[in-house]
Amino acid sequence: MPTYDEKLRALEEQFHRDDPGFATAMADGTPRSPREYRRRNAWLCMAFGLTALSMGIGIGHGLLTATGLVVSGAAAHLFDPQRGRRHGKNIPNTPGNPRTD
């Protein structure tokens, strides 16, 4: 049976594999938000989509309006921090997810 220190070491290694930048920042004492909560790309996609939507409405161009709607809708999904977990990904002991022990 693994000891407490071995469990902590395994957890630290898994943590470093999942998000090395976050693990390094925590070790240095300058924490940053985990990857799941960094939404810069989502905001850029949303800004592009809403800009295309408003320009399409403003000039009366249907294809540009449709593009803005599609891109804005796709960007909205990027704001969900657990979007990979909805289908059993990255959740141990769920059906269809192999054990990592």
CSV table of N, CA, C and O in Angstrom, one decimal:
chain,number,residue,atom,x,y,z
A,1,MET,N,0.8,-1.2,0.0
A,1,MET,CA,0.0,0.0,0.0
A,1,MET,C,0.9,1.2,0.0
A,1,MET,O,1.8,1.3,0.8
A,2,PRO,N,0.6,2.2,-0.9
A,2,PRO,CA,1.5,3.4,-1.0
A,2,PRO,C,1.3,4.2,0.3
A,2,PRO,O,0.3,4.4,0.9
A,3,THR,N,2.4,4.8,0.6
A,3,THR,CA,2.4,5.7,1.8
A,3,THR,C,1.9,7.1,1.4
A,3,THR,O,1.6,7.4,0.2
A,4,TYR,N,1.7,7.9,2.4
A,4,TYR,CA,1.1,9.2,2.2
A,4,TYR,C,2.0,10.0,1.3
A,4,TYR,O,1.6,10.7,0.4
A,5,ASP,N,3.4,10.0,1.5
A,5,ASP,CA,4.3,10.7,0.7
A,5,ASP,C,4.3,10.2,-0.8
A,5,ASP,O,4.4,11.0,-1.7
A,6,GLU,N,4.2,8.9,-1.0
A,6,GLU,CA,4.1,8.4,-2.3
A,6,GLU,C,2.8,8.9,-3.1
A,6,GLU,O,2.9,9.2,-4.2
A,7,LYS,N,1.7,8.9,-2.3
A,7,LYS,CA,0.5,9.4,-2.9
A,7,LYS,C,0.6,10.9,-3.3
A,7,LYS,O,0.2,11.3,-4.4
A,8,LEU,N,1.2,11.7,-2.5
A,8,LEU,CA,1.5,13.1,-2.8
A,8,LEU,C,2.4,13.3,-4.0
A,8,LEU,O,2.2,14.1,-4.8
A,9,ARG,N,3.4,12.4,-4.0
A,9,ARG,CA,4.4,12.5,-5.1
A,9,ARG,C,3.7,12.1,-6.5
A,9,ARG,O,3.8,12.8,-7.5
A,10,ALA,N,2.8,11.1,-6.4
A,10,ALA,CA,2.1,10.7,-7.6
A,10,ALA,C,1.1,11.8,-8.0
A,10,ALA,O,1.0,12.1,-9.2
A,11,LEU,N,0.5,12.4,-7.1
A,11,LEU,CA,-0.5,13.5,-7.4
A,11,LEU,C,0.3,14.7,-8.0
A,11,LEU,O,-0.2,15.3,-8.9
A,12,GLU,N,1.5,15.0,-7.4
A,12,GLU,CA,2.3,16.1,-8.0
A,12,GLU,C,2.7,15.8,-9.4
A,12,GLU,O,2.7,16.7,-10.2
A,13,GLU,N,3.1,14.6,-9.7
A,13,GLU,CA,3.5,14.2,-11.0
A,13,GLU,C,2.3,14.3,-12.0
A,13,GLU,O,2.5,14.8,-13.1
A,14,GLN,N,1.2,13.9,-11.6
A,14,GLN,CA,0.0,14.0,-12.5
A,14,GLN,C,-0.4,15.4,-12.7
A,14,GLN,O,-0.7,15.8,-13.8
A,15,PHE,N,-0.3,16.2,-11.7
A,15,PHE,CA,-0.5,17.6,-11.8
A,15,PHE,C,0.4,18.3,-12.7
A,15,PHE,O,0.0,19.1,-13.6
A,16,HIS,N,1.7,17.9,-12.7
A,16,HIS,CA,2.7,18.5,-13.6
A,16,HIS,C,2.4,18.0,-15.1
A,16,HIS,O,2.6,18.8,-16.0
A,17,ARG,N,2.0,16.8,-15.3
A,17,ARG,CA,1.7,16.3,-16.6
A,17,ARG,C,0.4,17.0,-17.2
A,17,ARG,O,0.4,17.3,-18.4
A,18,ASP,N,-0.6,17.3,-16.4
A,18,ASP,CA,-1.8,17.9,-16.8
A,18,ASP,C,-1.6,19.3,-17.3
A,18,ASP,O,-2.1,19.8,-18.3
A,19,ASP,N,-0.9,20.1,-16.4
A,19,ASP,CA,-0.7,21.6,-16.7
A,19,ASP,C,0.6,22.0,-16.2
A,19,ASP,O,0.7,22.5,-15.1
A,20,PRO,N,1.7,21.8,-17.0
A,20,PRO,CA,3.1,22.1,-16.5
A,20,PRO,C,3.3,23.5,-16.1
A,20,PRO,O,4.0,23.9,-15.2
A,21,GLY,N,2.7,24.4,-16.9
A,21,GLY,CA,2.8,25.9,-16.6
A,21,GLY,C,2.2,26.2,-15.2
A,21,GLY,O,2.8,27.0,-14.4
A,22,PHE,N,1.1,25.7,-14.9
A,22,PHE,CA,0.4,25.9,-13.6
A,22,PHE,C,1.2,25.3,-12.5
A,22,PHE,O,1.4,26.0,-11.4
A,23,ALA,N,1.7,24.1,-12.7
A,23,ALA,CA,2.5,23.4,-11.6
A,23,ALA,C,3.8,24.2,-11.4
A,23,ALA,O,4.2,24.4,-10.2
A,24,THR,N,4.5,24.7,-12.4
A,24,THR,CA,5.7,25.5,-12.2
A,24,THR,C,5.4,26.8,-11.5
A,24,THR,O,6.2,27.2,-10.6
A,25,ALA,N,4.3,27.4,-11.9
A,25,ALA,CA,4.0,28.7,-11.2
A,25,ALA,C,3.7,28.5,-9.8
A,25,ALA,O,4.0,29.3,-8.9
A,26,MET,N,3.0,27.4,-9.4
A,26,MET,CA,2.7,27.1,-8.0
A,26,MET,C,4.0,26.8,-7.3
A,26,MET,O,4.2,27.2,-6.1
A,27,ALA,N,5.0,26.1,-7.9
A,27,ALA,CA,6.2,25.8,-7.2
A,27,ALA,C,7.1,27.1,-7.0
A,27,ALA,O,7.8,27.2,-6.0
A,28,ASP,N,7.0,28.0,-7.9
A,28,ASP,CA,7.7,29.3,-7.8
A,28,ASP,C,7.0,30.3,-6.9
A,28,ASP,O,7.6,31.3,-6.5
A,29,GLY,N,5.8,30.0,-6.5
A,29,GLY,CA,5.1,30.9,-5.6
A,29,GLY,C,4.3,32.0,-6.3
A,29,GLY,O,3.9,33.0,-5.6
A,30,THR,N,4.2,31.9,-7.6
A,30,THR,CA,3.4,32.9,-8.3
A,30,THR,C,2.3,32.2,-9.0
A,30,THR,O,2.3,31.9,-10.2
A,31,PRO,N,1.2,31.9,-8.3
A,31,PRO,CA,0.1,31.1,-8.9
A,31,PRO,C,-0.6,31.8,-10.0
A,31,PRO,O,-0.7,33.0,-10.1
A,32,ARG,N,-1.1,31.0,-11.0
A,32,ARG,CA,-1.9,31.5,-12.1
A,32,ARG,C,-3.1,30.6,-12.2
A,32,ARG,O,-3.1,29.5,-11.7
A,33,SER,N,-4.1,31.0,-12.9
A,33,SER,CA,-5.3,30.2,-13.0
A,33,SER,C,-5.0,28.9,-13.8
A,33,SER,O,-4.2,29.0,-14.7
A,34,PRO,N,-5.7,27.8,-13.5
A,34,PRO,CA,-5.5,26.6,-14.3
A,34,PRO,C,-6.0,26.8,-15.7
A,34,PRO,O,-6.7,27.7,-16.0
A,35,ARG,N,-5.6,25.9,-16.5
A,35,ARG,CA,-5.9,25.9,-18.0
A,35,ARG,C,-7.4,26.0,-18.2
A,35,ARG,O,-7.8,26.7,-19.1
A,36,GLU,N,-8.2,25.3,-17.4
A,36,GLU,CA,-9.6,25.3,-17.6
A,36,GLU,C,-10.2,26.7,-17.4
A,36,GLU,O,-11.3,26.9,-17.9
A,37,TYR,N,-9.6,27.6,-16.7
A,37,TYR,CA,-10.2,28.9,-16.4
A,37,TYR,C,-9.6,30.0,-17.2
A,37,TYR,O,-9.9,31.1,-17.1
A,38,ARG,N,-8.6,29.7,-18.1
A,38,ARG,CA,-8.0,30.7,-19.0
A,38,ARG,C,-8.9,30.8,-20.2
A,38,ARG,O,-8.9,29.8,-21.0
A,39,ARG,N,-9.5,31.9,-20.5
A,39,ARG,CA,-10.4,32.0,-21.5
A,39,ARG,C,-10.1,33.1,-22.6
A,39,ARG,O,-11.0,33.6,-23.2
A,40,ARG,N,-8.8,33.4,-22.8
A,40,ARG,CA,-8.5,34.4,-23.7
A,40,ARG,C,-8.9,34.0,-25.1
A,40,ARG,O,-9.5,34.9,-25.8
A,41,ASN,N,-8.7,32.8,-25.6
A,41,ASN,CA,-9.2,32.4,-26.9
A,41,ASN,C,-10.7,32.5,-27.0
A,41,ASN,O,-11.2,32.8,-28.1
A,42,ALA,N,-11.4,32.1,-26.0
A,42,ALA,CA,-12.9,32.2,-26.0
A,42,ALA,C,-13.3,33.6,-26.2
A,42,ALA,O,-14.2,33.9,-27.0
A,43,TRP,N,-12.7,34.6,-25.5
A,43,TRP,CA,-13.0,36.0,-25.7
A,43,TRP,C,-12.7,36.5,-27.1
A,43,TRP,O,-13.5,37.3,-27.6
A,44,LEU,N,-11.6,36.1,-27.6
A,44,LEU,CA,-11.2,36.5,-29.0
A,44,LEU,C,-12.2,36.0,-30.0
A,44,LEU,O,-12.6,36.7,-30.9
A,45,CYS,N,-12.6,34.7,-29.9
A,45,CYS,CA,-13.6,34.1,-30.8
A,45,CYS,C,-14.9,34.8,-30.6
A,45,CYS,O,-15.6,35.1,-31.6
A,46,MET,N,-15.3,35.1,-29.4
A,46,MET,CA,-16.6,35.8,-29.2
A,46,MET,C,-16.6,37.2,-29.8
A,46,MET,O,-17.5,37.6,-30.4
A,47,ALA,N,-15.5,37.9,-29.6
A,47,ALA,CA,-15.4,39.3,-30.1
A,47,ALA,C,-15.4,39.2,-31.6
A,47,ALA,O,-16.1,40.1,-32.3
A,48,PHE,N,-14.7,38.3,-32.3
A,48,PHE,CA,-14.8,38.2,-33.7
A,48,PHE,C,-16.2,37.8,-34.2
A,48,PHE,O,-16.7,38.4,-35.1
A,49,GLY,N,-16.8,36.9,-33.5
A,49,GLY,CA,-18.2,36.5,-33.9
A,49,GLY,C,-19.2,37.6,-33.8
A,49,GLY,O,-20.0,37.8,-34.7
A,50,LEU,N,-19.1,38.3,-32.7
A,50,LEU,CA,-20.1,39.4,-32.5
A,50,LEU,C,-19.8,40.6,-33.4
A,50,LEU,O,-20.7,41.3,-33.9
A,51,THR,N,-18.5,40.8,-33.7
A,51,THR,CA,-18.2,41.9,-34.7
A,51,THR,C,-18.7,41.5,-36.1
A,51,THR,O,-19.3,42.3,-36.8
A,52,ALA,N,-18.5,40.2,-36.5
A,52,ALA,CA,-19.0,39.8,-37.8
A,52,ALA,C,-20.6,39.9,-37.8
A,52,ALA,O,-21.2,40.3,-38.8
A,53,LEU,N,-21.2,39.5,-36.7
A,53,LEU,CA,-22.7,39.5,-36.6
A,53,LEU,C,-23.2,41.0,-36.8
A,53,LEU,O,-24.1,41.3,-37.5
A,54,SER,N,-22.6,41.9,-36.0
A,54,SER,CA,-23.0,43.3,-36.1
A,54,SER,C,-22.7,43.9,-37.5
A,54,SER,O,-23.6,44.7,-38.0
A,55,MET,N,-21.6,43.6,-38.0
A,55,MET,CA,-21.3,44.1,-39.4
A,55,MET,C,-22.3,43.5,-40.4
A,55,MET,O,-22.7,44.2,-41.3
A,56,GLY,N,-22.6,42.3,-40.3
A,56,GLY,CA,-23.5,41.6,-41.2
A,56,GLY,C,-24.9,42.2,-41.1
A,56,GLY,O,-25.6,42.4,-42.1
A,57,ILE,N,-25.3,42.5,-39.9
A,57,ILE,CA,-26.6,43.2,-39.7
A,57,ILE,C,-26.6,44.6,-40.2
A,57,ILE,O,-27.5,45.1,-40.9
A,58,GLY,N,-25.5,45.3,-40.0
A,58,GLY,CA,-25.4,46.7,-40.4
A,58,GLY,C,-25.4,46.9,-41.9
A,58,GLY,O,-26.0,47.8,-42.4
A,59,ILE,N,-24.7,46.0,-42.6
A,59,ILE,CA,-24.6,46.2,-44.1
A,59,ILE,C,-25.6,45.3,-44.8
A,59,ILE,O,-25.7,45.3,-46.0
A,60,GLY,N,-26.3,44.5,-44.0
A,60,GLY,CA,-27.4,43.6,-44.7
A,60,GLY,C,-26.8,42.5,-45.5
A,60,GLY,O,-27.4,42.1,-46.5
A,61,HIS,N,-25.8,41.9,-45.0
A,61,HIS,CA,-25.2,40.8,-45.7
A,61,HIS,C,-25.5,39.5,-44.9
A,61,HIS,O,-25.0,39.3,-43.8
A,62,GLY,N,-26.3,38.6,-45.5
A,62,GLY,CA,-26.7,37.4,-44.9
A,62,GLY,C,-25.7,36.4,-44.5
A,62,GLY,O,-25.7,35.8,-43.4
A,63,LEU,N,-24.7,36.2,-45.4
A,63,LEU,CA,-23.6,35.3,-45.1
A,63,LEU,C,-22.7,35.7,-44.0
A,63,LEU,O,-22.3,34.9,-43.1
A,64,LEU,N,-22.5,37.0,-43.9
A,64,LEU,CA,-21.7,37.5,-42.8
A,64,LEU,C,-22.4,37.4,-41.5
A,64,LEU,O,-21.9,37.1,-40.4
A,65,THR,N,-23.7,37.7,-41.5
A,65,THR,CA,-24.6,37.5,-40.3
A,65,THR,C,-24.6,36.1,-39.8
A,65,THR,O,-24.4,35.8,-38.6
A,66,ALA,N,-24.7,35.1,-40.8
A,66,ALA,CA,-24.7,33.7,-40.4
A,66,ALA,C,-23.4,33.3,-39.8
A,66,ALA,O,-23.3,32.5,-38.9
A,67,THR,N,-22.3,33.8,-40.4
A,67,THR,CA,-21.0,33.5,-39.9
A,67,THR,C,-20.8,34.0,-38.5
A,67,THR,O,-20.3,33.3,-37.6
A,68,GLY,N,-21.3,35.2,-38.2
A,68,GLY,CA,-21.2,35.8,-36.9
A,68,GLY,C,-22.0,35.0,-35.9
A,68,GLY,O,-21.5,34.7,-34.8
A,69,LEU,N,-23.1,34.5,-36.3
A,69,LEU,CA,-23.9,33.7,-35.4
A,69,LEU,C,-23.3,32.3,-35.1
A,69,LEU,O,-23.2,31.9,-33.9
A,70,VAL,N,-22.7,31.7,-36.1
A,70,VAL,CA,-22.1,30.4,-35.9
A,70,VAL,C,-20.8,30.5,-35.0
A,70,VAL,O,-20.6,29.8,-34.1
A,71,VAL,N,-20.0,31.5,-35.3
A,71,VAL,CA,-18.7,31.7,-34.5
A,71,VAL,C,-19.1,32.1,-33.1
A,71,VAL,O,-18.4,31.6,-32.2
A,72,SER,N,-20.1,33.0,-32.9
A,72,SER,CA,-20.4,33.3,-31.5
A,72,SER,C,-21.0,32.1,-30.8
A,72,SER,O,-20.7,32.0,-29.6
A,73,GLY,N,-21.8,31.3,-31.4
A,73,GLY,CA,-22.3,30.1,-30.8
A,73,GLY,C,-21.2,29.1,-30.4
A,73,GLY,O,-21.2,28.5,-29.3
A,74,ALA,N,-20.2,29.0,-31.3
A,74,ALA,CA,-19.1,28.1,-31.0
A,74,ALA,C,-18.2,28.6,-29.9
A,74,ALA,O,-17.7,27.8,-29.1
A,75,ALA,N,-18.0,29.9,-29.9
A,75,ALA,CA,-17.2,30.5,-28.8
A,75,ALA,C,-17.9,30.4,-27.5
A,75,ALA,O,-17.2,30.3,-26.4
A,76,ALA,N,-19.2,30.4,-27.4
A,76,ALA,CA,-19.9,30.3,-26.2
A,76,ALA,C,-19.6,28.9,-25.5
A,76,ALA,O,-19.5,28.8,-24.3
A,77,HIS,N,-19.3,27.9,-26.3
A,77,HIS,CA,-19.0,26.6,-25.7
A,77,HIS,C,-17.6,26.6,-25.1
A,77,HIS,O,-17.3,25.8,-24.2
A,78,LEU,N,-16.7,27.5,-25.5
A,78,LEU,CA,-15.4,27.6,-25.0
A,78,LEU,C,-15.3,28.1,-23.5
A,78,LEU,O,-14.3,28.0,-22.9
A,79,PHE,N,-16.4,28.7,-23.1
A,79,PHE,CA,-16.5,29.3,-21.8
A,79,PHE,C,-16.7,28.3,-20.7
A,79,PHE,O,-16.6,28.5,-19.5
A,80,ASP,N,-17.1,27.0,-21.1
A,80,ASP,CA,-17.4,26.0,-20.1
A,80,ASP,C,-16.1,25.3,-19.6
A,80,ASP,O,-15.4,24.7,-20.4
A,81,PRO,N,-15.8,25.5,-18.3
A,81,PRO,CA,-14.5,24.9,-17.9
A,81,PRO,C,-14.4,23.4,-17.8
A,81,PRO,O,-13.4,22.8,-17.8
A,82,GLN,N,-15.6,22.7,-17.8
A,82,GLN,CA,-15.6,21.3,-17.8
A,82,GLN,C,-16.2,20.7,-19.0
A,82,GLN,O,-16.8,19.6,-19.0
A,83,ARG,N,-15.9,21.3,-20.2
A,83,ARG,CA,-16.5,20.8,-21.4
A,83,ARG,C,-16.0,19.4,-21.8
A,83,ARG,O,-16.7,18.6,-22.4
A,84,GLY,N,-14.8,19.0,-21.4
A,84,GLY,CA,-14.3,17.7,-21.7
A,84,GLY,C,-14.9,16.6,-20.7
A,84,GLY,O,-14.9,15.4,-21.1
A,85,ARG,N,-15.3,17.0,-19.6
A,85,ARG,CA,-15.8,16.1,-18.6
A,85,ARG,C,-17.3,15.6,-18.9
A,85,ARG,O,-17.7,14.7,-18.3
A,86,ARG,N,-18.0,16.3,-19.7
A,86,ARG,CA,-19.4,15.9,-20.0
A,86,ARG,C,-19.6,14.5,-20.6
A,86,ARG,O,-20.6,13.9,-20.4
A,87,HIS,N,-18.6,14.1,-21.3
A,87,HIS,CA,-18.7,12.8,-22.0
A,87,HIS,C,-17.8,11.7,-21.3
A,87,HIS,O,-17.4,10.8,-22.0
A,88,GLY,N,-17.4,11.9,-20.1
A,88,GLY,CA,-16.6,10.9,-19.3
A,88,GLY,C,-15.2,11.0,-19.5
A,88,GLY,O,-14.4,10.2,-19.1
A,89,LYS,N,-14.7,12.1,-20.2
A,89,LYS,CA,-13.2,12.2,-20.4
A,89,LYS,C,-12.6,12.8,-19.1
A,89,LYS,O,-13.2,13.6,-18.4
A,90,ASN,N,-11.4,12.3,-18.8
A,90,ASN,CA,-10.7,12.8,-17.6
A,90,ASN,C,-11.3,12.5,-16.3
A,90,ASN,O,-11.0,13.2,-15.3
A,91,ILE,N,-12.3,11.6,-16.2
A,91,ILE,CA,-12.9,11.3,-15.0
A,91,ILE,C,-12.6,9.8,-14.7
A,91,ILE,O,-12.9,8.9,-15.4
A,92,PRO,N,-11.8,9.6,-13.6
A,92,PRO,CA,-11.4,8.2,-13.3
A,92,PRO,C,-12.7,7.4,-12.9
A,92,PRO,O,-13.6,7.9,-12.4
A,93,ASN,N,-12.6,6.1,-13.2
A,93,ASN,CA,-13.6,5.1,-12.8
A,93,ASN,C,-15.0,5.4,-13.5
A,93,ASN,O,-16.0,5.1,-12.9
A,94,THR,N,-15.0,5.9,-14.7
A,94,THR,CA,-16.3,6.1,-15.4
A,94,THR,C,-16.3,5.1,-16.5
A,94,THR,O,-15.3,4.7,-17.0
A,95,PRO,N,-17.5,4.7,-17.0
A,95,PRO,CA,-17.6,3.7,-18.0
A,95,PRO,C,-16.9,4.2,-19.3
A,95,PRO,O,-17.1,5.4,-19.7
A,96,GLY,N,-16.1,3.4,-20.0
A,96,GLY,CA,-15.5,3.8,-21.2
A,96,GLY,C,-14.2,4.6,-21.0
A,96,GLY,O,-13.5,4.9,-21.9
A,97,ASN,N,-13.8,4.8,-19.7
A,97,ASN,CA,-12.5,5.5,-19.4
A,97,ASN,C,-11.6,4.5,-18.8
A,97,ASN,O,-11.9,4.1,-17.7
A,98,PRO,N,-10.5,4.2,-19.4
A,98,PRO,CA,-9.6,3.2,-18.8
A,98,PRO,C,-8.9,3.7,-17.5
A,98,PRO,O,-8.7,4.9,-17.4
A,99,ARG,N,-8.7,2.8,-16.6
A,99,ARG,CA,-8.0,3.2,-15.4
A,99,ARG,C,-6.6,3.6,-15.6
A,99,ARG,O,-5.9,3.0,-16.5
A,100,THR,N,-6.1,4.5,-14.9
A,100,THR,CA,-4.7,5.0,-15.0
A,100,THR,C,-3.8,4.5,-13.9
A,100,THR,O,-2.8,5.1,-13.7
A,101,ASP,N,-4.3,3.5,-13.1
A,101,ASP,CA,-3.5,3.1,-11.9
A,101,ASP,C,-2.3,2.3,-12.4
A,101,ASP,O,-2.3,1.5,-13.2
